CSV table of C-alpha atoms in Angstrom, one decimal:
chain,number,residue,atom,x,y,z
A,1,MET,CA,-0.6,25.5,13.6
A,2,GLU,CA,0.6,22.5,11.6
A,3,ASN,CA,-1.6,20.6,9.3
A,4,VAL,CA,-1.4,16.8,9.4
A,5,GLN,CA,-2.3,14.7,6.4
A,6,ILE,CA,-2.9,11.0,6.3
A,7,LYS,CA,-1.9,8.5,3.6
A,8,ILE,CA,-2.8,4.8,3.5
A,9,PHE,CA,-0.4,2.5,1.7
A,10,GLU,CA,-1.3,-0.9,0.3
A,11,ARG,CA,0.0,-2.9,-2.6
A,12,GLU,CA,-1.1,-1.4,-5.9
A,13,ARG,CA,-1.8,-3.0,-9.3
A,14,VAL,CA,0.8,-2.2,-11.9
A,15,GLU,CA,1.0,-2.6,-15.7
A,16,THR,CA,2.7,-5.8,-16.9
A,17,LYS,CA,3.2,-7.8,-20.0
A,18,PRO,CA,-0.2,-9.5,-20.8
A,19,TYR,CA,-0.3,-13.0,-19.4
A,20,TYR,CA,-3.0,-15.8,-19.2
A,21,ASN,CA,-4.6,-16.3,-15.8
A,22,PRO,CA,-6.0,-19.9,-15.7
A,23,ILE,CA,-8.0,-19.2,-12.5
A,24,PHE,CA,-10.2,-16.7,-14.2
A,25,ASN,CA,-9.7,-18.1,-17.7
A,26,MET,CA,-8.7,-14.7,-19.1
A,27,THR,CA,-5.7,-12.6,-20.1
A,28,GLU,CA,-4.6,-9.9,-17.7
A,29,SER,CA,-2.2,-7.0,-18.1
A,30,LYS,CA,-1.9,-5.9,-14.4
A,31,ARG,CA,-0.4,-7.5,-11.4
A,32,TYR,CA,0.1,-6.5,-7.8
A,33,GLU,CA,3.5,-4.9,-7.1
A,34,ASN,CA,5.9,-7.3,-5.5
A,35,LYS,CA,7.5,-6.8,-2.0
A,36,GLN,CA,10.5,-4.9,-3.3
A,37,GLU,CA,8.5,-2.5,-5.5
A,38,TYR,CA,6.1,-1.8,-2.6
A,39,GLN,CA,9.0,-1.1,-0.1
A,40,GLU,CA,10.7,1.2,-2.6
A,41,ARG,CA,7.5,3.2,-3.1
A,42,VAL,CA,6.8,3.5,0.7
A,43,ASN,CA,10.5,4.4,1.4
A,44,ARG,CA,10.5,7.1,-1.2
A,45,PHE,CA,7.5,8.7,0.4
A,46,LEU,CA,8.9,8.4,3.9
A,47,MET,CA,12.2,10.0,2.9
A,48,ASP,CA,10.4,13.0,1.2
A,49,HIS,CA,8.1,13.9,4.1
A,50,THR,CA,8.2,14.7,7.8
A,51,ILE,CA,6.5,11.7,9.4
A,52,TYR,CA,4.5,12.0,12.7
A,53,SER,CA,3.4,8.4,13.0
A,54,ILE,CA,3.2,5.0,11.2
A,55,THR,CA,0.4,2.6,12.2
A,56,PRO,CA,-0.2,-0.9,10.7
A,57,MET,CA,-3.8,-1.8,9.8
A,58,VAL,CA,-4.7,-5.4,9.6
A,59,ASP,CA,-8.1,-6.8,8.6
A,60,GLY,CA,-9.3,-10.2,7.8
A,61,ASP,CA,-11.0,-13.4,8.8
A,62,PHE,CA,-9.8,-17.0,9.2
A,63,ASP,CA,-12.4,-19.7,9.6
A,64,GLU,CA,-11.5,-23.4,9.8
A,65,GLY,CA,-8.5,-23.1,7.6
A,66,SER,CA,-9.9,-20.7,5.0
A,67,GLY,CA,-10.1,-16.9,4.7
A,68,GLY,CA,-7.4,-14.3,4.5
A,69,PHE,CA,-6.2,-11.0,5.6
A,70,THR,CA,-5.2,-7.6,4.2
A,71,SER,CA,-2.6,-5.3,5.6
A,72,LYS,CA,-2.1,-1.6,5.1
A,73,ILE,CA,0.1,1.1,6.5
A,74,LEU,CA,-1.4,4.4,7.8
A,75,VAL,CA,1.1,7.3,7.7
A,76,CYS,CA,0.5,10.7,9.4
A,77,TYR,CA,2.8,13.3,7.9
A,78,LYS,CA,3.3,17.1,7.8
A,79,ALA,CA,1.3,18.7,5.1
A,80,PRO,CA,3.3,20.6,2.5
A,81,GLY,CA,3.5,24.3,3.3
A,82,SER,CA,2.3,24.0,6.9
A,83,GLU,CA,4.1,26.0,9.6
A,84,ALA,CA,7.0,24.4,11.5
């Protein structure tokens, strides 16, 4: 019997050169990875594993022009060492 594992992808925070963030009035040394970095990380994972399914996950709230949403990718893949 095959074992299936699940991984949820979302943009991660990565180290960067310290910069001043005027919104929070502080210096930060992390930022969210950009689109290209995120795609490269997801693509590396997809190429290295046997994928069963990929499902988008969207969550959020928009109310009178304000709010926002988050998106993640849920990937079901073959567990390492499971039977074929």
